[in-house]
Coordinates of C-alpha atoms in Angstrom, one line a residue:
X1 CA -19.0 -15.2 -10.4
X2 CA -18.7 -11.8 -12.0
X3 CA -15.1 -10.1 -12.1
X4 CA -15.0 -6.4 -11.8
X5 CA -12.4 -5.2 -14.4
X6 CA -9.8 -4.0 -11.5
X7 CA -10.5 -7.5 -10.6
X8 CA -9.4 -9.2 -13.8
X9 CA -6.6 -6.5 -13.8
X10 CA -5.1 -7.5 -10.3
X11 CA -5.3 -11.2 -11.1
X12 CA -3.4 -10.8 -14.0
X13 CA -0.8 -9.1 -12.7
X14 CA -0.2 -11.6 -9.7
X15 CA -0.5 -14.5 -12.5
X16 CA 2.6 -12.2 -14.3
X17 CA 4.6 -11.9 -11.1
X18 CA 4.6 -15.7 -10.1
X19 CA 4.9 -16.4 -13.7
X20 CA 8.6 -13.9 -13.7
X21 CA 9.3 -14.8 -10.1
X22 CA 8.9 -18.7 -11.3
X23 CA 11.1 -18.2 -14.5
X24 CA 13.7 -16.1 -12.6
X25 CA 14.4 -19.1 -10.1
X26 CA 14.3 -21.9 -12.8
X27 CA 17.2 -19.5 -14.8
X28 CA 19.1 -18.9 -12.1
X29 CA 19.2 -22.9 -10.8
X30 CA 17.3 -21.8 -7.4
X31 CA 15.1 -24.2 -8.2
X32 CA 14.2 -26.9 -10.7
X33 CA 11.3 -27.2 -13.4
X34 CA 9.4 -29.7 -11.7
X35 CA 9.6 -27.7 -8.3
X36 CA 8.2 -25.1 -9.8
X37 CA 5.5 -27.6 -11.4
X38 CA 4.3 -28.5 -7.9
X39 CA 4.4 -24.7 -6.9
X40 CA 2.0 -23.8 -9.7
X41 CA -0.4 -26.9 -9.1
X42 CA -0.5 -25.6 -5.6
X43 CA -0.9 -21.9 -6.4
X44 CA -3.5 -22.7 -9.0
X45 CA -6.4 -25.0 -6.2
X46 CA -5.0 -22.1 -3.6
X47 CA -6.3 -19.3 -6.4
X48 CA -9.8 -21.5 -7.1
X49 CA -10.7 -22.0 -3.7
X50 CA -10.3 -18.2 -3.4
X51 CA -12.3 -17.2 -6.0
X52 CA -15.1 -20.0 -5.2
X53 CA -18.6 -18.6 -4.5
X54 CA -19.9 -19.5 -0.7
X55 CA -23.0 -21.9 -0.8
X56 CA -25.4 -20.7 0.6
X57 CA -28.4 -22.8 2.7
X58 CA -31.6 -21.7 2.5

């Protein structure tokens, strides 16, 4: 699939937030390391079935 560049720009900025947001919480003992493990292997399959093309049947 072919990213516009506003495209590639919003996606990194989101990946920057949850990366801050995820570093913030781990500092400030909100949350552990491994919490935030699980977080990110959920936010990353959420983020590929978003960006996974439709099939389409012919």
């Amino acid at each position: 699939m072919h990213h516009q560049p506003m495209q590639h720009t919003t996606d990194l900025v989101v990946f920057v937030a949850v990366l801050v947001v995820g570093v913030v919480l781990v500092m400030s003992g909100r949350t552990t390391a491994q919490d935030m493990a699980v977080l990110g292997s959920a936010l990353s399959a959420l983020f590929a079935a978003w960006h996974r093309r439709p099939v389409r049947r012919a």
